[in-house]
Amino acid sequence: MIDKWEKWARVRMRFVALLFVGFFIAATGRAFYLQVVDNDKLVKIAEKQHQKSIPLTPSRGGIYDRNNAPFAVSIEMDSCYAETRNMESIPEAATQLAPALGLSRDELEAKLKAAKNFVWLARRMPPEQAKKVKALDLEGVGFVKESRRFYPNSQVAAHVIGFTGLDPSGLEGVEKKYDNIILGNTGYLVTERDALGRDIALKKGSEGKAGSKGSNVVLTLDKNIQYIAEKELTKTIEKNGAKAGIAIVMEPDTGRVLAMANYPSFNPNNVKELTPGVIRNRAIADSFEPGSTFKIFLVAAALEAGVIRPGDSFNCENGSCNMYGRTIHDTHKYGALTVPQILKYSSNIGAAKIGQRLGSQRLFTALTGFGFGERSSIDLPGEVGGMLRPQEKWYGIDLATISFGQGVTATALQLTAAVSAVANGGNLMKPYLVDRIVDDEGVVLQQFGPQLKRRVISPETAKTVARMLEGVVVEGGTGTGAAVDGYRVAGKTGTAQKVEGRSYSASKRIGSFIGFVPVEKPRLAIMVMVDEPTANVYGGVVAAPAFSAIAQQSLCYLNVPPDKSIKKKPAQAPDKVTPQAEQAAVEGVTVEGADAGTMPNFRGMSMRQVLRVMEQRSLNVKLQGSGRAVEQNPPPGARITTQDQVWVRFVPSA
């Protein structure tokens, strides 16, 4: 019996011993796992419980023009914070800090007392302000570098570049479209917290992690051509009392956009009080009836289809024609006109009759081929596709009206891309704005280039249309104001009624001119649109001169040699100019003895004075440069008429 109990006791002891050994091994293994295998993970969890990360503004990559001139850059600025637990006296600190921060003492003291410990006092401070705060050398006040977006050219290309928010994500333009490429990684500060989650102090030995910079974007825009386009567009809008305007400059062969100007514009460095109407990029976001500029594509389609030849004649019925129960009018009374004359004099009746011969299905197919009714897919946000109704939904009159640009809408960019197809021999190119993505070392991360969308007309048709459009700009055409001294120009005027509700406005118009230069080897396709001009509504008067000015200056800047075959008119010998007549020119009034048929002496006059004199004499003058007049053609006293080419060159005053 005793042996039996002793045996059972030994079994129990061994079991208990094994149990203790098992517990020991499990505890040791768990400890090893927690302290060695899972150590990093647990440390991070512990740190999260006792640390707080404060995000810092990430740095954005730069945006540059095609010559690497900066459009948008990120600059480092001081951000100021306070650790209230390290302050000897919050009221005293508030008293000293308030004037430097531009805050009231009471407001700042309340802000400091409300903080658990860490609080931002000012983010991205101006250098002078940061200098004042640093000079106070207050305990518990620290600084960290943060990035701020800056646009060195103010409003130049503002609608294309866009702007950022405070976070700072891109909100408009290229900044928004390429935000994930331009925006760098967010940095952070690390603070320690107590058991109740209150901030104690910045973690010792670590100031967190600085944000990394994003990639740089290089555009196809040329800052100088962009400036020229904006300057001339602004002049045109202000001179004609217009509501708004657009100017686009594009390389016809490639689709590269060299300039995209909008009026009114804005300064992206200060966008707090801007309205959506001002920041909207009208060049891609607004569609309008193109008016007679659409006749370019009608004629191109009809020639390509073989339904007309340049020598064909159409009866324009003395300015009034009934079609499908509606009356179509021309601004002047014409009889028989050839196809080139229909473009030159911009006959709506002639265009409608070409449209009848072409037919609605072929016209619709051609227009969609030129890119109308669809987005161009340019690398910008907010583009619309315009309105071109399916051919099966056209009514009888629609064929006629669409033939001269009514009942259809397009954007300025669509029109520029379409006319570029005529200029380059028939290829519709995809418009684009971003040339490449690079890092800070200049290494190309992504390269973009010309993309052919489709061929729309043959090279022969394109050349024929170009020759016809050249006639629009010569004497007698509607676009003589678009002529460029020394270069052959092809283009077309447009004047369209604005739609208000379901009807056309009786007074509001859109004047436009679109074309390319030089005709033989086009380097530039240019579109100018003027919205609601009041001084004059016709595209040949309000938009064509702006085309000429943009083209003249841009060709000179690009060193495109003039056509030597174009002979300038010889200047006539100057007649004697009386002092009274010269003074009358300066003051912009007519006095006895001043001959209205002679060229005044503009030397030393301002641009405003020159415009006043020429407007009084109903003469078209081209202005070059800015400042005071130093050179002119014809010379003072020369006989001039309304058909003469008159220009005045200005240089800035010393």
XYZ file of C-alpha atoms in Angstrom:
654
model
C 0.000 0.000 0.000
C 2.841 2.352 0.934
C 4.683 1.493 -2.264
C 1.580 2.372 -4.229
C 1.292 5.860 -2.625
C 4.995 6.568 -3.020
C 4.783 5.647 -6.671
C 1.808 8.002 -7.180
C 3.634 10.813 -5.321
C 6.685 10.452 -7.565
C 4.431 10.651 -10.660
C 2.809 13.836 -9.373
C 6.157 15.409 -8.603
C 7.456 14.605 -12.076
C 4.271 16.016 -13.635
C 4.552 19.246 -11.616
C 8.248 19.496 -12.508
C 7.480 19.022 -16.193
C 4.699 21.595 -15.930
C 7.091 24.143 -14.417
C 9.678 23.362 -17.069
C 7.022 23.842 -19.768
C 5.927 27.170 -18.310
C 9.547 28.295 -18.068
C 10.284 27.348 -21.658
C 7.101 29.120 -22.872
C 7.864 32.260 -20.855
C 11.468 32.313 -22.049
C 10.392 31.802 -25.650
C 7.793 34.538 -25.430
C 10.285 36.911 -23.864
C 12.797 36.115 -26.606
C 10.150 36.715 -29.281
C 9.049 40.031 -27.779
C 12.541 41.368 -27.054
C 14.365 40.064 -30.092
C 12.112 38.898 -32.912
C 9.285 41.444 -32.530
C 11.330 44.200 -30.937
C 11.203 46.780 -33.764
C 7.460 46.464 -34.177
C 6.786 46.866 -30.442
C 9.140 49.819 -30.178
C 7.230 51.549 -32.956
C 3.919 50.854 -31.194
C 5.334 52.267 -27.962
C 6.638 55.320 -29.754
C 3.252 55.913 -31.341
C 1.711 55.895 -27.877
C 4.255 58.389 -26.561
C 5.054 60.411 -29.723
C 3.121 62.651 -32.070
C 4.104 63.489 -35.646
C 3.464 67.042 -36.844
C 3.384 67.191 -40.666
C 5.515 69.741 -42.514
C 4.655 71.231 -45.896
C 6.179 69.125 -48.700
C 8.371 70.803 -51.300
C 7.141 70.907 -54.903
C 9.265 70.564 -57.990
C 9.649 73.536 -60.294
C 7.765 74.429 -63.490
C 9.886 75.890 -66.302
C 9.446 77.148 -69.844
C 11.137 75.418 -72.779
C 14.316 77.470 -72.204
C 14.350 76.593 -68.476
C 13.118 80.000 -67.357
C 11.193 79.432 -64.081
C 7.413 79.769 -63.982
C 6.929 78.249 -60.511
C 9.459 77.469 -57.782
C 9.410 76.387 -54.143
C 11.356 78.493 -51.670
C 12.293 77.584 -48.098
C 10.829 79.815 -45.399
C 10.842 79.753 -41.609
C 7.824 78.422 -39.727
C 7.690 79.362 -36.051
C 6.335 77.189 -33.218
C 6.117 77.369 -29.439
C 6.553 74.737 -26.699
C 4.605 76.350 -23.905
C 5.963 74.053 -21.159
C 9.433 75.465 -21.816
C 8.292 79.101 -21.550
C 9.151 80.879 -18.306
C 6.097 83.158 -18.577
C 3.395 82.873 -21.215
C 2.041 86.434 -20.634
C 5.527 87.911 -20.945
C 6.280 85.830 -24.075
C 2.972 86.945 -25.643
C 3.810 90.582 -24.941
C 7.129 90.318 -26.782
C 5.945 88.092 -29.628
C 2.670 89.828 -30.534
C 4.157 92.886 -32.334
C 6.581 90.711 -34.349
C 3.825 88.302 -35.373
C 1.286 91.006 -36.175
C -1.183 89.679 -33.575
C -2.832 91.267 -30.556
C -1.281 90.370 -27.201
C -4.549 88.967 -25.821
C -5.163 86.843 -28.908
C -1.658 85.361 -28.796
C -1.754 84.713 -25.039
C -5.075 82.875 -25.377
C -3.603 80.768 -28.179
C -0.558 79.817 -26.087
C -2.576 78.961 -22.978
C -5.000 76.804 -24.980
C -2.161 74.654 -26.369
C -1.302 71.350 -24.659
C 2.325 72.180 -25.349
C 3.152 72.435 -29.090
C 1.500 75.177 -31.162
C 2.286 76.820 -34.508
C 2.742 80.580 -34.222
C 3.239 81.334 -37.933
C 3.761 79.179 -41.016
C 6.113 80.169 -43.839
C 6.973 83.608 -42.454
C 8.395 86.437 -44.569
C 12.177 86.745 -43.950
C 11.912 90.118 -42.203
C 9.263 88.820 -39.811
C 11.288 85.689 -39.014
C 14.312 87.888 -38.337
C 12.353 89.943 -35.798
C 11.106 86.850 -33.938
C 14.556 85.226 -33.889
C 16.056 88.431 -32.461
C 13.829 88.041 -29.363
C 15.632 84.759 -28.516
C 12.758 83.483 -26.396
C 12.858 80.199 -24.517
C 10.343 77.699 -25.910
C 10.147 79.345 -29.371
C 11.632 77.388 -32.260
C 11.860 77.399 -36.063
C 11.706 74.816 -38.825
C 12.111 75.207 -42.580
C 8.994 74.743 -44.726
C 8.390 75.174 -48.442
C 6.248 77.889 -50.036
C 5.169 78.160 -53.687
C 6.304 81.269 -55.550
C 5.544 82.447 -59.099
C 8.391 84.775 -60.186
C 6.611 86.096 -63.299
C 3.399 87.079 -61.477
C 0.505 86.798 -63.953
C 2.493 85.602 -66.997
C 0.965 82.255 -68.054
C -1.092 82.186 -64.838
C -3.980 80.230 -66.378
C -1.626 77.562 -67.716
C 0.584 77.240 -64.633
C -2.285 77.401 -62.138
C -1.660 77.630 -58.391
C -1.611 75.599 -55.185
C -3.481 75.573 -51.901
C -1.996 75.828 -48.414
C -1.535 72.045 -48.115
C 0.013 72.587 -50.892
C -1.807 70.513 -53.499
C -2.237 71.839 -57.046
C -5.640 73.434 -57.594
C -5.519 74.656 -61.201
C -3.532 74.312 -64.412
C -0.312 72.321 -64.687
C -0.012 72.422 -60.892
C -3.190 70.336 -60.683
C -2.717 68.118 -63.742
C 0.779 67.006 -62.692
C 0.286 67.287 -58.936
C 1.359 63.698 -58.182
C 4.629 64.295 -60.078
C 5.411 67.795 -58.815
C 4.445 67.247 -55.161
C 7.197 65.816 -52.946
C 6.899 63.684 -49.810
C 5.656 65.262 -46.579
C 8.165 65.820 -43.765
C 7.347 65.892 -40.065
C 8.356 67.000 -36.551
C 8.155 64.547 -33.646
C 6.932 65.558 -30.174
C 6.857 63.443 -26.998
C 3.582 62.934 -25.102
C 2.771 62.029 -21.521
C 0.442 59.211 -20.378
C -2.574 61.456 -20.946
C -1.553 62.193 -24.521
C -0.423 65.761 -23.841
C 2.526 67.179 -25.776
C 5.607 67.440 -23.577
C 8.407 68.571 -25.908
C 10.100 67.922 -29.208
C 11.794 64.545 -29.114
C 15.405 64.992 -28.053
C 18.053 64.179 -30.604
C 15.586 64.354 -33.492
C 13.873 67.206 -35.317
C 11.861 64.840 -37.478
C 12.289 64.422 -41.194
C 12.495 67.070 -43.900
C 10.138 66.686 -46.859
C 11.611 65.524 -50.166
C 11.214 67.585 -53.331
C 9.088 66.443 -56.271
C 10.101 66.292 -59.940
C 10.367 69.304 -62.241
C 8.091 69.943 -65.225
C 9.439 71.607 -68.381
C 6.748 73.124 -70.613
C 6.572 73.834 -74.329
C 5.662 77.442 -73.511
C 8.171 80.141 -74.362
C 8.096 82.833 -71.692
C 8.947 85.607 -74.159
C 6.279 84.620 -76.693
C 3.805 84.183 -73.828
C 4.598 87.711 -72.655
C 4.167 89.084 -76.189
C 0.788 87.360 -76.565
C -0.468 88.615 -73.195
C 0.764 92.154 -73.817
C -0.863 92.456 -77.238
C -4.072 90.776 -76.078
C -4.368 93.203 -73.163
C -3.858 96.156 -75.508
C -6.549 94.848 -77.841
C -9.102 94.213 -75.102
C -8.597 97.598 -73.468
C -8.558 99.482 -76.777
C -11.832 97.894 -77.914
C -13.596 97.973 -74.548
C -14.046 94.205 -74.642
C -15.101 91.843 -71.871
C -12.444 89.150 -72.319
C -10.092 87.608 -74.837
C -7.836 84.700 -75.799
C -4.592 84.405 -77.756
C -2.875 81.107 -78.616
C 0.430 80.560 -80.417
C 1.243 77.036 -81.622
C 3.872 75.294 -83.745
C 1.830 73.872 -86.656
C 4.171 70.959 -87.383
C 4.367 69.640 -83.816
C 1.334 70.814 -81.839
C 3.592 72.460 -79.241
C 1.800 75.339 -77.543
C 4.207 78.287 -77.324
C 1.739 80.691 -75.695
C -1.747 80.537 -74.231
C -2.965 83.933 -73.042
C -6.210 84.857 -71.306
C -7.720 88.197 -70.397
C -8.543 89.022 -67.647
C -5.611 87.445 -65.872
C -4.558 87.083 -62.223
C -1.506 86.849 -59.973
C -1.125 83.269 -58.660
C 0.903 84.600 -55.729
C -2.304 86.116 -54.350
C -5.443 84.099 -55.100
C -7.481 84.617 -51.933
C -10.076 86.946 -53.465
C -10.254 85.539 -57.000
C -13.505 84.369 -58.560
C -13.947 81.226 -60.717
C -14.572 83.425 -63.762
C -11.117 84.992 -63.510
C -9.115 81.807 -62.944
C -10.927 79.841 -65.672
C -8.694 79.056 -68.641
C -11.010 80.291 -71.398
C -8.758 78.922 -74.136
C -9.848 75.366 -73.285
C -12.877 75.797 -70.989
C -15.018 78.174 -73.086
C -16.600 77.192 -76.384
C -18.145 79.727 -78.746
C -19.573 79.916 -82.243
C -16.520 80.365 -84.486
C -18.307 82.340 -87.186
C -16.551 82.778 -90.519
C -13.268 81.192 -89.380
C -15.149 77.916 -89.926
C -15.194 78.593 -93.679
C -11.551 77.445 -93.765
C -12.563 73.887 -92.926
C -15.658 73.944 -95.125
C -13.599 74.857 -98.189
C -10.875 72.358 -97.268
C -13.464 69.576 -96.966
C -15.158 70.490 -100.269
C -11.833 70.615 -102.146
C -10.757 67.301 -100.611
C -14.060 65.687 -101.615
C -13.647 67.010 -105.160
C -17.029 68.747 -105.223
C -15.494 72.174 -105.934
C -12.468 73.635 -107.676
C -10.828 76.992 -106.910
C -12.168 78.524 -110.106
C -15.796 77.542 -109.474
C -18.185 80.481 -109.238
C -21.208 80.805 -106.924
C -24.012 83.340 -107.223
C -24.174 85.253 -103.946
C -27.449 86.869 -104.990
C -26.673 90.462 -104.168
C -26.375 89.878 -100.404
C -29.652 88.088 -99.625
C -30.622 84.461 -100.226
C -33.543 82.296 -99.099
C -32.638 78.761 -98.017
C -34.900 76.253 -96.275
C -37.392 79.009 -95.447
C -34.731 81.243 -93.875
C -32.958 84.306 -95.265
C -29.156 84.338 -95.235
C -27.403 87.699 -95.497
C -23.948 88.953 -96.431
C -22.523 92.160 -94.963
C -22.012 93.450 -98.532
C -23.861 92.834 -101.760
C -21.996 90.419 -104.014
C -22.908 88.771 -107.297
C -20.855 85.851 -108.622
C -17.818 84.964 -106.449
C -15.156 82.312 -106.932
C -14.150 80.082 -104.009
C -11.071 82.233 -103.125
C -13.284 85.331 -103.237
C -15.847 83.711 -100.935
C -13.061 83.380 -98.354
C -11.563 86.789 -99.106
C -14.843 88.678 -98.727
C -16.272 86.189 -96.198
C -19.554 85.540 -97.989
C -22.050 83.563 -95.909
C -24.203 82.872 -98.947
C -21.257 81.520 -100.905
C -20.272 79.295 -97.958
C -23.817 77.975 -97.601
C -23.903 77.049 -101.285
C -20.556 75.240 -100.989
C -22.041 73.402 -98.014
C -25.045 72.359 -100.111
C -22.763 70.944 -102.754
C -20.687 69.068 -100.149
C -23.666 67.646 -98.230
C -24.291 67.269 -94.522
C -22.735 63.816 -94.099
C -19.437 64.733 -95.734
C -19.305 68.065 -93.901
C -19.926 66.392 -90.540
C -17.263 63.752 -91.226
C -14.739 66.412 -92.220
C -15.413 68.578 -89.167
C -15.038 65.658 -86.772
C -11.833 64.794 -88.620
C -10.510 68.273 -87.872
C -11.198 67.603 -84.175
C -14.430 69.496 -83.621
C -16.921 68.015 -81.181
C -14.209 66.237 -79.142
C -11.598 67.256 -76.586
C -8.083 67.711 -77.906
C -6.737 65.855 -74.819
C -4.243 68.597 -74.035
C -2.458 68.062 -70.726
C -4.537 70.556 -68.730
C -7.631 70.080 -66.564
C -11.009 71.578 -67.452
C -11.056 71.167 -71.245
C -14.430 71.008 -73.007
C -15.137 69.497 -76.411
C -17.427 72.122 -77.910
C -20.746 71.243 -79.521
C -21.185 69.570 -82.895
C -24.514 67.749 -83.068
C -24.622 64.340 -84.791
C -25.420 64.700 -88.468
C -28.685 62.793 -88.160
C -29.957 65.521 -85.816
C -29.319 68.355 -88.269
C -32.319 70.249 -89.593
C -32.475 71.602 -93.145
C -31.023 75.013 -92.318
C -28.219 73.530 -90.203
C -26.133 72.549 -93.222
C -26.154 76.160 -94.388
C -25.492 77.805 -90.996
C -22.802 75.359 -89.886
C -21.046 76.036 -93.186
C -20.353 79.580 -92.015
C -19.793 78.750 -88.328
C -23.214 79.188 -86.758
C -25.017 76.479 -84.787
C -21.741 74.844 -83.759
C -19.270 75.726 -80.981
C -15.549 75.181 -80.582
C -12.756 76.215 -78.234
C -9.908 78.499 -79.237
C -7.518 75.568 -78.865
C -9.579 73.362 -81.203
C -9.556 76.087 -83.860
C -5.799 76.608 -83.507
C -5.096 72.884 -83.824
C -7.410 72.627 -86.839
C -5.839 75.539 -88.726
C -2.420 74.069 -87.891
C -3.467 71.001 -89.889
C -3.988 73.238 -92.926
C -0.642 74.947 -92.276
C 1.425 71.759 -91.931
C 0.088 69.977 -95.002
C -2.948 68.153 -93.640
C -1.901 66.497 -90.347
C -3.982 67.024 -87.205
C -1.471 67.080 -84.348
C -2.337 66.635 -80.697
C -1.716 69.940 -78.859
C 0.556 69.555 -75.845
C 2.090 71.729 -73.129
C 4.526 69.531 -71.202
C 7.790 68.701 -72.951
C 9.518 66.613 -70.272
C 9.762 65.647 -66.601
C 13.232 65.991 -65.047
C 14.862 65.627 -61.636
C 17.037 68.225 -59.901
C 20.124 66.922 -61.701
C 18.493 67.479 -65.074
C 18.045 63.777 -65.760
C 15.018 63.249 -68.002
C 12.504 60.996 -66.264
C 9.831 61.214 -68.963
C 9.917 62.778 -72.426
C 6.918 63.881 -74.464
C 6.803 64.724 -78.142
C 4.615 65.420 -81.170
C 1.723 63.009 -81.697
C -0.078 62.656 -85.020
C -3.799 62.092 -84.477
C -4.746 61.603 -88.133
C -4.400 63.015 -91.619
C -7.413 65.162 -92.467
C -6.627 66.555 -95.934
C -3.999 65.962 -98.595
C -0.906 68.201 -98.894
C -2.254 69.480 -102.212
C -5.559 70.547 -100.657
C -3.712 72.170 -97.760
C -1.542 74.231 -100.128
C -4.566 75.318 -102.147
C -6.442 76.468 -99.046
C -3.324 78.293 -97.771
C -3.061 80.272 -101.022
C -6.742 81.205 -100.757
C -6.330 82.312 -97.137
C -3.406 84.480 -98.177
C -5.876 86.469 -100.248
C -7.865 87.317 -97.095
C -4.943 89.386 -95.778
C -4.063 91.291 -98.942
C -5.724 94.487 -100.123
C -9.492 94.193 -100.350
C -9.776 91.205 -98.012
C -11.446 91.239 -94.605
C -8.169 90.550 -92.784
C -5.752 93.227 -94.053
C -5.051 94.231 -90.451
C -3.320 90.871 -89.928
C -0.597 91.587 -92.493
C 2.953 91.211 -91.158
C 5.659 93.371 -92.710
C 8.087 91.162 -94.655
C 6.115 87.916 -94.356
C 3.326 86.169 -96.243
C 0.322 85.558 -93.994
C -2.654 83.209 -94.414
C -5.709 83.573 -92.217
C -9.400 84.166 -91.790
C -11.543 86.640 -89.910
C -14.586 85.711 -87.879
C -17.461 87.729 -86.426
C -20.157 85.799 -84.589
C -23.258 86.777 -82.662
C -23.270 85.614 -79.058
C -25.999 83.286 -77.917
C -28.121 84.490 -74.990
C -30.555 81.912 -73.746
C -32.201 80.412 -76.822
C -31.630 83.309 -79.192
C -28.826 85.448 -80.571
C -27.882 88.754 -78.961
C -28.688 91.836 -80.987
C -25.524 93.647 -79.887
C -22.959 91.229 -78.397
C -20.367 89.794 -80.774
C -17.188 87.738 -80.774
C -14.487 88.970 -83.132
C -11.661 86.623 -84.068
C -8.784 86.023 -86.434
C -6.934 82.767 -86.997
C -4.054 82.068 -89.334
C -0.427 81.077 -89.822
C 2.858 82.614 -90.921
C 4.963 82.382 -93.068
C 2.762 80.769 -95.698
C 5.446 78.624 -97.378
C 7.048 77.160 -94.230
C 4.703 78.048 -91.379
C 6.406 78.510 -88.022
C 3.455 79.881 -86.076
C -0.292 79.308 -85.990
C -2.012 82.076 -84.052
C -5.572 82.464 -82.804
C -6.942 85.719 -81.344
C -10.481 85.959 -79.953
C -12.061 89.142 -78.569
C -15.224 88.717 -76.517
C -17.867 91.469 -76.675
C -15.859 94.352 -78.158
C -17.690 97.664 -77.994
C -15.579 100.023 -80.098
C -15.921 97.787 -83.177
C -17.247 94.233 -83.452
C -15.593 92.859 -86.604
C -12.798 90.301 -86.291
C -10.814 91.976 -89.059
C -10.756 95.207 -87.043
C -10.425 94.034 -83.431
C -8.521 90.720 -83.659
C -6.467 90.885 -86.870
C -4.139 93.702 -85.661
C -3.375 91.711 -82.514
C -2.506 88.696 -84.691
C -0.147 90.920 -86.685
C 1.563 92.340 -83.599
C 2.035 88.926 -81.966
C 3.331 87.405 -85.197
C 5.706 90.284 -85.987
C 7.371 90.260 -82.575
C 7.457 86.467 -82.249
C 9.011 85.943 -85.696
C 11.641 88.542 -84.874
C 12.348 86.840 -81.533
C 12.637 83.427 -83.236
C 14.983 84.901 -85.886
C 12.741 83.813 -88.752
C 14.093 85.659 -91.816
C 11.606 87.764 -93.789
C 10.608 86.852 -97.320
C 12.926 88.801 -99.630
C 10.425 88.552 -102.473
C 8.045 90.869 -100.605
C 8.925 94.424 -101.522
C 8.189 97.244 -99.142
C 6.530 100.370 -100.434
C 9.141 103.113 -100.939
C 8.706 105.984 -98.542
C 7.809 109.296 -100.181
C 9.879 112.416 -99.609
C 8.658 114.293 -96.551
C 6.797 117.540 -96.997
C 7.211 120.499 -94.709
C 5.359 120.112 -91.421
C 4.198 123.241 -89.638
C 4.821 123.603 -85.879
C 1.031 123.922 -85.418
C 0.426 120.589 -87.122
C 3.131 118.905 -85.038
C 1.637 120.273 -81.822
C -1.812 119.142 -82.970
C -0.466 115.603 -83.358
C 0.905 115.629 -79.813
C -2.324 116.921 -78.307
C -4.609 114.793 -80.487
C -6.610 117.699 -81.901
C -7.060 119.216 -85.345
C -5.969 122.811 -85.861
C -5.996 125.040 -88.862
C -3.040 124.311 -91.085
C -2.664 120.645 -90.072
C -2.961 118.460 -93.160
C -4.951 115.283 -92.298
C -3.273 113.503 -95.256
C 0.293 113.797 -93.973
C 2.194 111.689 -91.460
C 2.648 113.479 -88.100
C 5.964 113.550 -86.266
C 5.492 111.042 -83.436
C 9.016 111.235 -82.016
C 8.942 111.496 -78.217
C 5.214 110.790 -77.934
C 3.643 108.158 -75.702
C 1.700 105.195 -77.075
C -1.554 106.711 -75.848
C -0.892 109.959 -77.742
C -0.026 108.092 -80.953
C -3.210 106.008 -80.772
C -5.325 109.106 -80.167
C -3.951 110.850 -83.247
C -4.264 107.834 -85.537
C -7.792 107.079 -84.346
C -8.816 110.645 -85.154
C -7.445 110.245 -88.671
C -8.962 106.742 -89.120
C -5.553 105.217 -89.855
C -4.370 101.760 -88.812
C -1.040 101.924 -86.996
C 1.164 99.074 -85.782
C 2.906 99.751 -82.475
C 6.211 98.078 -81.681
C 7.785 98.056 -78.223
C 6.785 100.317 -75.332
C 7.733 103.670 -73.853
C 8.333 106.713 -76.101
C 8.325 106.829 -79.921
C 11.802 106.823 -81.511
C 11.156 105.658 -85.097
C 8.269 105.616 -87.565
C 7.242 104.732 -91.091
C 6.331 106.674 -93.218
C 8.551 109.594 -92.076
C 7.004 112.846 -90.776
C 5.229 114.842 -93.470
C 4.848 111.956 -95.943
C 1.502 111.613 -97.701
C -0.558 108.721 -96.271
C -3.895 107.050 -96.967
C -6.061 104.591 -95.043
C -4.457 101.729 -97.027
C -0.830 102.538 -96.110
C 1.207 100.407 -93.712
C 1.998 102.690 -90.761
C 4.178 101.695 -87.810
C 5.764 103.410 -84.849
C 8.549 101.926 -82.721
C 8.851 102.727 -79.018
C 11.632 102.240 -76.474
C 11.398 102.573 -72.672
C 12.181 106.017 -71.312
C 15.588 106.348 -69.676
